[in-house]
PDB file of C-alpha atoms in Angstrom:
ATOM      1  CA  GLU A1404     -17.766 -74.623 -75.750  1.00  0.00           C
ATOM      2  CA  PHE A1405     -16.861 -71.586 -77.939  1.00  0.00           C
ATOM      3  CA  GLU A1406     -20.498 -70.937 -78.737  1.00  0.00           C
ATOM      4  CA  ALA A1407     -21.218 -70.970 -74.896  1.00  0.00           C
ATOM      5  CA  GLY A1408     -18.340 -68.570 -74.276  1.00  0.00           C
ATOM      6  CA  ILE A1409     -19.340 -66.059 -76.937  1.00  0.00           C
ATOM      7  CA  SER A1410     -23.141 -66.172 -76.296  1.00  0.00           C
ATOM      8  CA  LYS A1411     -24.766 -63.073 -74.577  1.00  0.00           C
ATOM      9  CA  ASN A1412     -23.638 -63.716 -71.092  1.00  0.00           C
ATOM     10  CA  GLY A1413     -20.633 -65.975 -72.013  1.00  0.00           C
ATOM     11  CA  GLN A1414     -17.278 -65.750 -70.138  1.00  0.00           C
ATOM     12  CA  THR A1415     -15.446 -65.062 -73.390  1.00  0.00           C
ATOM     13  CA  ARG A1416     -17.309 -61.884 -73.843  1.00  0.00           C
ATOM     14  CA  GLU A1417     -17.229 -61.051 -70.151  1.00  0.00           C
ATOM     15  CA  HIS A1418     -13.272 -61.540 -70.008  1.00  0.00           C
ATOM     16  CA  ALA A1419     -12.803 -59.372 -73.253  1.00  0.00           C
ATOM     17  CA  LEU A1420     -14.878 -56.786 -71.960  1.00  0.00           C
ATOM     18  CA  LEU A1421     -13.425 -56.653 -68.502  1.00  0.00           C
ATOM     19  CA  ALA A1422      -9.929 -56.580 -69.907  1.00  0.00           C
ATOM     20  CA  PHE A1423     -10.564 -53.570 -71.993  1.00  0.00           C
ATOM     21  CA  THR A1424     -12.453 -51.809 -69.199  1.00  0.00           C
ATOM     22  CA  LEU A1425      -9.717 -52.345 -66.814  1.00  0.00           C
ATOM     23  CA  GLY A1426      -7.078 -50.936 -69.273  1.00  0.00           C
ATOM     24  CA  VAL A1427      -5.562 -53.980 -70.743  1.00  0.00           C
ATOM     25  CA  LYS A1428      -4.251 -52.610 -73.987  1.00  0.00           C
ATOM     26  CA  GLN A1429      -2.557 -55.706 -75.697  1.00  0.00           C
ATOM     27  CA  LEU A1430      -4.564 -58.883 -76.306  1.00  0.00           C
ATOM     28  CA  ILE A1431      -3.800 -62.464 -77.450  1.00  0.00           C
ATOM     29  CA  VAL A1432      -6.498 -65.001 -78.520  1.00  0.00           C
ATOM     30  CA  GLY A1433      -5.383 -68.507 -78.189  1.00  0.00           C
ATOM     31  CA  VAL A1434      -7.871 -70.709 -79.781  1.00  0.00           C
ATOM     32  CA  ASN A1435      -7.670 -73.905 -77.783  1.00  0.00           C
ATOM     33  CA  LYS A1436      -8.667 -77.572 -78.205  1.00  0.00           C
ATOM     34  CA  MET A1437      -7.817 -77.594 -82.134  1.00  0.00           C
ATOM     35  CA  ASP A1438      -7.264 -81.403 -81.559  1.00  0.00           C
ATOM     36  CA  SER A1439     -11.016 -81.747 -80.750  1.00  0.00           C
ATOM     37  CA  THR A1440     -12.470 -79.912 -83.795  1.00  0.00           C
ATOM     38  CA  GLU A1441     -14.249 -82.055 -86.495  1.00  0.00           C
ATOM     39  CA  PRO A1442     -12.127 -82.789 -88.347  1.00  0.00           C
ATOM     40  CA  PRO A1443      -9.179 -82.386 -85.929  1.00  0.00           C
ATOM     41  CA  TYR A1444      -7.033 -79.312 -86.502  1.00  0.00           C
ATOM     42  CA  SER A1445      -9.693 -77.716 -88.764  1.00  0.00           C
ATOM     43  CA  GLN A1446      -8.647 -74.438 -90.721  1.00  0.00           C
ATOM     44  CA  ALA A1447     -12.354 -73.755 -91.332  1.00  0.00           C
ATOM     45  CA  ARG A1448     -13.223 -73.957 -87.549  1.00  0.00           C
ATOM     46  CA  PHE A1449     -10.254 -71.798 -86.549  1.00  0.00           C
ATOM     47  CA  GLU A1450     -11.161 -69.167 -89.298  1.00  0.00           C
ATOM     48  CA  GLU A1451     -14.874 -69.157 -88.044  1.00  0.00           C
ATOM     49  CA  ILE A1452     -13.808 -68.417 -84.528  1.00  0.00           C
ATOM     50  CA  THR A1453     -11.207 -65.879 -85.422  1.00  0.00           C
ATOM     51  CA  LYS A1454     -13.897 -64.112 -87.469  1.00  0.00           C
ATOM     52  CA  GLU A1455     -16.488 -64.100 -84.619  1.00  0.00           C
ATOM     53  CA  VAL A1456     -14.067 -62.979 -82.040  1.00  0.00           C
ATOM     54  CA  SER A1457     -12.558 -60.271 -84.076  1.00  0.00           C
ATOM     55  CA  THR A1458     -16.091 -58.781 -84.901  1.00  0.00           C
ATOM     56  CA  TYR A1459     -16.682 -58.809 -80.896  1.00  0.00           C
ATOM     57  CA  ILE A1460     -13.483 -57.347 -79.733  1.00  0.00           C
ATOM     58  CA  LYS A1461     -13.709 -54.569 -82.423  1.00  0.00           C
ATOM     59  CA  LYS A1462     -17.214 -53.639 -80.943  1.00  0.00           C
ATOM     60  CA  ILE A1463     -15.509 -53.435 -77.496  1.00  0.00           C
ATOM     61  CA  GLY A1464     -12.781 -51.213 -78.664  1.00  0.00           C
ATOM     62  CA  TYR A1465      -9.839 -53.436 -79.622  1.00  0.00           C
ATOM     63  CA  ASN A1466      -8.325 -53.202 -83.114  1.00  0.00           C
ATOM     64  CA  PRO A1467      -8.082 -56.879 -84.422  1.00  0.00           C
ATOM     65  CA  ALA A1468      -5.138 -56.048 -86.588  1.00  0.00           C
ATOM     66  CA  THR A1469      -3.192 -55.623 -83.300  1.00  0.00           C
ATOM     67  CA  VAL A1470      -4.298 -58.959 -81.863  1.00  0.00           C
ATOM     68  CA  ALA A1471      -2.429 -62.374 -82.279  1.00  0.00           C
ATOM     69  CA  PHE A1472      -4.837 -65.132 -83.140  1.00  0.00           C
ATOM     70  CA  VAL A1473      -3.104 -68.548 -82.569  1.00  0.00           C
ATOM     71  CA  PRO A1474      -4.663 -71.917 -82.928  1.00  0.00           C
ATOM     72  CA  ILE A1475      -3.398 -74.258 -80.159  1.00  0.00           C
ATOM     73  CA  SER A1476      -3.899 -77.481 -78.296  1.00  0.00           C
ATOM     74  CA  GLY A1477      -2.882 -77.377 -74.636  1.00  0.00           C
ATOM     75  CA  TRP A1478      -3.239 -80.890 -74.210  1.00  0.00           C
ATOM     76  CA  HIS A1479      -1.115 -81.900 -77.120  1.00  0.00           C
ATOM     77  CA  GLY A1480       1.133 -78.821 -77.005  1.00  0.00           C
ATOM     78  CA  ASP A1481       0.486 -77.857 -80.604  1.00  0.00           C
ATOM     79  CA  ASN A1482       1.627 -74.274 -81.334  1.00  0.00           C
ATOM     80  CA  MET A1483       2.539 -73.600 -77.717  1.00  0.00           C
ATOM     81  CA  LEU A1484       6.236 -73.702 -77.624  1.00  0.00           C
ATOM     82  CA  GLU A1485       6.934 -75.021 -80.984  1.00  0.00           C
ATOM     83  CA  ALA A1486       5.241 -74.656 -84.322  1.00  0.00           C
ATOM     84  CA  SER A1487       2.875 -77.628 -84.916  1.00  0.00           C
ATOM     85  CA  VAL A1488       3.127 -80.101 -87.811  1.00  0.00           C
ATOM     86  CA  LYS A1489      -0.528 -80.728 -87.759  1.00  0.00           C
ATOM     87  CA  MET A1490      -1.722 -77.317 -88.780  1.00  0.00           C
ATOM     88  CA  PRO A1491       0.455 -76.703 -92.026  1.00  0.00           C
ATOM     89  CA  TRP A1492      -2.286 -74.353 -93.149  1.00  0.00           C
ATOM     90  CA  PHE A1493      -1.445 -72.029 -90.449  1.00  0.00           C
ATOM     91  CA  LYS A1494       1.092 -69.472 -91.800  1.00  0.00           C
ATOM     92  CA  GLY A1495       1.606 -67.711 -88.448  1.00  0.00           C
ATOM     93  CA  TRP A1496       0.133 -64.634 -86.726  1.00  0.00           C
ATOM     94  CA  LYS A1497       1.173 -61.058 -87.204  1.00  0.00           C
ATOM     95  CA  VAL A1498       0.168 -57.829 -85.404  1.00  0.00           C
ATOM     96  CA  GLU A1499       0.321 -54.298 -86.434  1.00  0.00           C
ATOM     97  CA  ARG A1500       1.279 -51.445 -84.008  1.00  0.00           C
ATOM     98  CA  LYS A1501       2.947 -48.063 -83.914  1.00  0.00           C
ATOM     99  CA  ASP A1502       5.890 -49.415 -82.040  1.00  0.00           C
ATOM    100  CA  GLY A1503       6.815 -52.091 -84.723  1.00  0.00           C
ATOM    101  CA  ASN A1504       4.895 -54.953 -86.365  1.00  0.00           C
ATOM    102  CA  ALA A1505       5.428 -58.315 -84.805  1.00  0.00           C
ATOM    103  CA  ASN A1506       4.872 -61.972 -86.280  1.00  0.00           C
ATOM    104  CA  GLY A1507       5.421 -65.544 -85.208  1.00  0.00           C
ATOM    105  CA  THR A1508       3.745 -68.986 -85.136  1.00  0.00           C
ATOM    106  CA  THR A1509       3.567 -70.113 -81.393  1.00  0.00           C
ATOM    107  CA  LEU A1510       1.728 -68.768 -78.372  1.00  0.00           C
ATOM    108  CA  LEU A1511       5.063 -68.474 -76.701  1.00  0.00           C
ATOM    109  CA  GLU A1512       6.269 -66.108 -79.479  1.00  0.00           C
ATOM    110  CA  ALA A1513       2.949 -63.991 -79.111  1.00  0.00           C
ATOM    111  CA  LEU A1514       3.712 -63.740 -75.333  1.00  0.00           C
ATOM    112  CA  ASP A1515       7.198 -62.553 -75.966  1.00  0.00           C
ATOM    113  CA  ALA A1516       5.966 -60.017 -78.569  1.00  0.00           C
ATOM    114  CA  ILE A1517       3.830 -58.207 -75.854  1.00  0.00           C
ATOM    115  CA  LEU A1518       5.446 -54.873 -75.237  1.00  0.00           C
ATOM    116  CA  PRO A1519       6.068 -54.116 -71.440  1.00  0.00           C
ATOM    117  CA  PRO A1520       3.891 -51.407 -70.277  1.00  0.00           C
ATOM    118  CA  ALA A1521       5.408 -47.966 -69.430  1.00  0.00           C
ATOM    119  CA  ARG A1522       5.435 -47.564 -65.525  1.00  0.00           C
ATOM    120  CA  PRO A1523       3.939 -43.914 -64.898  1.00  0.00           C
ATOM    121  CA  THR A1524       6.318 -43.013 -62.106  1.00  0.00           C
ATOM    122  CA  ASP A1525       6.143 -39.370 -63.249  1.00  0.00           C
ATOM    123  CA  LYS A1526       2.452 -39.029 -62.296  1.00  0.00           C
ATOM    124  CA  PRO A1527       1.213 -38.028 -58.788  1.00  0.00           C
ATOM    125  CA  LEU A1528       0.968 -40.999 -56.424  1.00  0.00           C
ATOM    126  CA  ARG A1529      -2.195 -43.041 -56.514  1.00  0.00           C
ATOM    127  CA  LEU A1530      -2.442 -46.232 -54.394  1.00  0.00           C
ATOM    128  CA  PRO A1531      -5.990 -47.753 -53.890  1.00  0.00           C
ATOM    129  CA  LEU A1532      -6.113 -49.762 -50.646  1.00  0.00           C
ATOM    130  CA  GLN A1533      -6.940 -53.275 -50.847  1.00  0.00           C
ATOM    131  CA  ASP A1534      -6.850 -53.826 -47.097  1.00  0.00           C
ATOM    132  CA  VAL A1535      -5.821 -52.471 -43.769  1.00  0.00           C
ATOM    133  CA  TYR A1536      -4.065 -54.673 -41.182  1.00  0.00           C
ATOM    134  CA  LYS A1537      -3.210 -54.086 -37.507  1.00  0.00           C
ATOM    135  CA  ILE A1538       0.090 -55.793 -36.911  1.00  0.00           C
ATOM    136  CA  GLY A1539       1.404 -56.296 -33.311  1.00  0.00           C
ATOM    137  CA  GLY A1540       4.545 -54.303 -32.463  1.00  0.00           C
ATOM    138  CA  ILE A1541       4.250 -52.500 -35.832  1.00  0.00           C
ATOM    139  CA  GLY A1542       0.859 -50.703 -35.981  1.00  0.00           C
ATOM    140  CA  THR A1543      -1.359 -49.909 -38.878  1.00  0.00           C
ATOM    141  CA  VAL A1544      -0.412 -51.478 -42.240  1.00  0.00           C
ATOM    142  CA  PRO A1545      -2.427 -50.585 -45.305  1.00  0.00           C
ATOM    143  CA  VAL A1546      -1.752 -52.774 -48.420  1.00  0.00           C
ATOM    144  CA  GLY A1547      -2.472 -52.006 -52.000  1.00  0.00           C
ATOM    145  CA  ARG A1548      -0.895 -51.683 -55.563  1.00  0.00           C
ATOM    146  CA  VAL A1549       0.891 -48.540 -56.627  1.00  0.00           C
ATOM    147  CA  GLU A1550      -0.926 -47.342 -59.734  1.00  0.00           C
ATOM    148  CA  THR A1551       0.995 -44.134 -60.376  1.00  0.00           C
ATOM    149  CA  GLY A1552       3.839 -42.435 -59.006  1.00  0.00           C
ATOM    150  CA  VAL A1553       6.449 -43.341 -56.311  1.00  0.00           C
ATOM    151  CA  LEU A1554       5.825 -44.210 -52.661  1.00  0.00           C
ATOM    152  CA  LYS A1555       8.982 -44.018 -50.230  1.00  0.00           C
ATOM    153  CA  PRO A1556       9.540 -44.133 -46.614  1.00  0.00           C
ATOM    154  CA  GLY A1557       9.192 -40.562 -45.219  1.00  0.00           C
ATOM    155  CA  THR A1558       6.374 -39.526 -47.736  1.00  0.00           C
ATOM    156  CA  VAL A1559       3.577 -37.621 -46.232  1.00  0.00           C
ATOM    157  CA  VAL A1560       0.460 -39.269 -47.535  1.00  0.00           C
ATOM    158  CA  THR A1561      -3.185 -38.088 -47.746  1.00  0.00           C
ATOM    159  CA  PHE A1562      -6.009 -40.650 -47.847  1.00  0.00           C
ATOM    160  CA  ALA A1563      -9.114 -39.909 -49.798  1.00  0.00           C
ATOM    161  CA  PRO A1564     -12.031 -39.377 -49.299  1.00  0.00           C
ATOM    162  CA  CYS A1565     -11.224 -39.121 -45.529  1.00  0.00           C
ATOM    163  CA  ASN A1566      -8.839 -36.425 -46.041  1.00  0.00           C
ATOM    164  CA  LEU A1567      -6.649 -38.001 -43.580  1.00  0.00           C
ATOM    165  CA  THR A1568      -2.769 -37.204 -43.689  1.00  0.00           C
ATOM    166  CA  THR A1569       0.080 -38.996 -42.110  1.00  0.00           C
ATOM    167  CA  GLU A1570       3.793 -39.994 -42.500  1.00  0.00           C
ATOM    168  CA  VAL A1571       4.865 -43.428 -44.049  1.00  0.00           C
ATOM    169  CA  LYS A1572       7.409 -45.048 -41.716  1.00  0.00           C
ATOM    170  CA  SER A1573       8.341 -47.880 -43.930  1.00  0.00           C
ATOM    171  CA  VAL A1574       7.443 -49.787 -47.218  1.00  0.00           C
ATOM    172  CA  GLU A1575       7.536 -53.619 -47.764  1.00  0.00           C
ATOM    173  CA  MET A1576       6.984 -56.084 -50.504  1.00  0.00           C
ATOM    174  CA  HIS A1577       7.076 -59.722 -49.978  1.00  0.00           C
ATOM    175  CA  HIS A1578       8.429 -59.180 -46.462  1.00  0.00           C
ATOM    176  CA  GLU A1579      11.455 -57.069 -47.727  1.00  0.00           C
ATOM    177  CA  SER A1580      12.051 -53.440 -47.175  1.00  0.00           C
ATOM    178  CA  LEU A1581      11.900 -50.994 -50.150  1.00  0.00           C
ATOM    179  CA  THR A1582      13.510 -47.760 -50.615  1.00  0.00           C
ATOM    180  CA  GLU A1583      10.672 -46.929 -53.088  1.00  0.00           C
ATOM    181  CA  ALA A1584       7.668 -48.684 -54.649  1.00  0.00           C
ATOM    182  CA  VAL A1585       6.734 -48.101 -58.166  1.00  0.00           C
ATOM    183  CA  PRO A1586       3.675 -48.739 -60.403  1.00  0.00           C
ATOM    184  CA  GLY A1587       2.844 -52.342 -60.486  1.00  0.00           C
ATOM    185  CA  ASP A1588       4.149 -53.119 -56.796  1.00  0.00           C
ATOM    186  CA  ASN A1589       1.836 -54.731 -54.362  1.00  0.00           C
ATOM    187  CA  VAL A1590       3.109 -53.281 -51.142  1.00  0.00           C
ATOM    188  CA  GLY A1591       2.240 -52.905 -47.340  1.00  0.00           C
ATOM    189  CA  PHE A1592       3.360 -49.588 -45.577  1.00  0.00           C
ATOM    190  CA  ASN A1593       3.266 -48.685 -42.092  1.00  0.00           C
ATOM    191  CA  ILE A1594       1.871 -45.258 -41.042  1.00  0.00           C
ATOM    192  CA  LYS A1595       1.995 -43.195 -37.987  1.00  0.00           C
ATOM    193  CA  ASN A1596      -0.743 -42.334 -35.574  1.00  0.00           C
ATOM    194  CA  VAL A1597      -3.698 -43.763 -37.510  1.00  0.00           C
ATOM    195  CA  SER A1598      -6.013 -46.618 -36.501  1.00  0.00           C
ATOM    196  CA  VAL A1599      -7.382 -49.303 -38.441  1.00  0.00           C
ATOM    197  CA  LYS A1600     -10.774 -47.999 -38.049  1.00  0.00           C
ATOM    198  CA  GLU A1601      -9.984 -44.583 -39.631  1.00  0.00           C
ATOM    199  CA  ILE A1602      -9.078 -46.021 -43.189  1.00  0.00           C
ATOM    200  CA  ARG A1603     -10.543 -48.921 -45.270  1.00  0.00           C
ATOM    201  CA  ARG A1604     -10.437 -50.785 -48.458  1.00  0.00           C
ATOM    202  CA  GLY A1605     -11.290 -48.590 -51.236  1.00  0.00           C
ATOM    203  CA  TYR A1606      -9.657 -45.473 -49.948  1.00  0.00           C
ATOM    204  CA  VAL A1607      -6.856 -44.009 -52.158  1.00  0.00           C
ATOM    205  CA  ALA A1608      -3.524 -42.739 -50.837  1.00  0.00           C
ATOM    206  CA  GLY A1609      -1.446 -40.051 -52.470  1.00  0.00           C
ATOM    207  CA  ASP A1610       1.386 -37.636 -51.768  1.00  0.00           C
ATOM    208  CA  SER A1611       0.037 -34.877 -49.789  1.00  0.00           C
ATOM    209  CA  LYS A1612       2.417 -32.413 -51.475  1.00  0.00           C
ATOM    210  CA  ASN A1613       1.689 -33.355 -55.059  1.00  0.00           C
ATOM    211  CA  ASP A1614      -1.867 -33.329 -56.322  1.00  0.00           C
ATOM    212  CA  PRO A1615      -3.335 -35.492 -53.553  1.00  0.00           C
ATOM    213  CA  PRO A1616      -6.372 -37.491 -54.216  1.00  0.00           C
ATOM    214  CA  LYS A1617      -9.758 -35.937 -53.255  1.00  0.00           C
ATOM    215  CA  GLY A1618     -13.361 -37.446 -52.734  1.00  0.00           C
ATOM    216  CA  ALA A1619     -15.745 -36.618 -55.537  1.00  0.00           C
ATOM    217  CA  ASP A1620     -19.483 -36.325 -55.618  1.00  0.00           C
ATOM    218  CA  ASN A1621     -19.790 -37.679 -59.022  1.00  0.00           C
ATOM    219  CA  PHE A1622     -17.621 -38.702 -61.883  1.00  0.00           C
ATOM    220  CA  ASN A1623     -17.840 -39.702 -65.526  1.00  0.00           C
ATOM    221  CA  ALA A1624     -17.474 -43.594 -66.048  1.00  0.00           C
ATOM    222  CA  GLN A1625     -16.182 -44.986 -69.434  1.00  0.00           C
TER     223      GLN A1625
END
């Protein structure tokens, strides 16, 4: 299965490339099904996979020294929550980073060692629309995830590229009203005097008074 995943059009390659392209900075590699290697829990097989995946993620742009490689068996629970007695050869994972090195043995410890990303609330508001709904008794409700900045009721937003400006009446997340939405929040917000036909998925909302988004004829992709 590993060979299929790491082959030219394999999913392992695809997922790693997507993660890097979409800005995922921290990575954990869980080498699963260690109970199914030949022989079971083979150190040689784990090291072979670690070497090959390291080579590939380095080509993409990751530094393998910052990535935890953990041999696991999801079926039997080896190295998931507690250190496995079936892989005494595994001396643990370690990662190097500017904010302090980390080490451990299990997948859970590797997850706990992930540094929470900073929420860029100080940057201008950017909220790409995932959808736009017309809700009876409320009106037009765009939904999307706040990427940067802060969205509050009363904010006058501009949508790009249509250059349409309106006021936000209310902001909700999981059917609860918010006084403000910050990066990472998936929200719906009610806007004044705009029909669902005027804005659509893919448009970007920003604060009209703080570097609002604008349409572009071209841009440089990564």
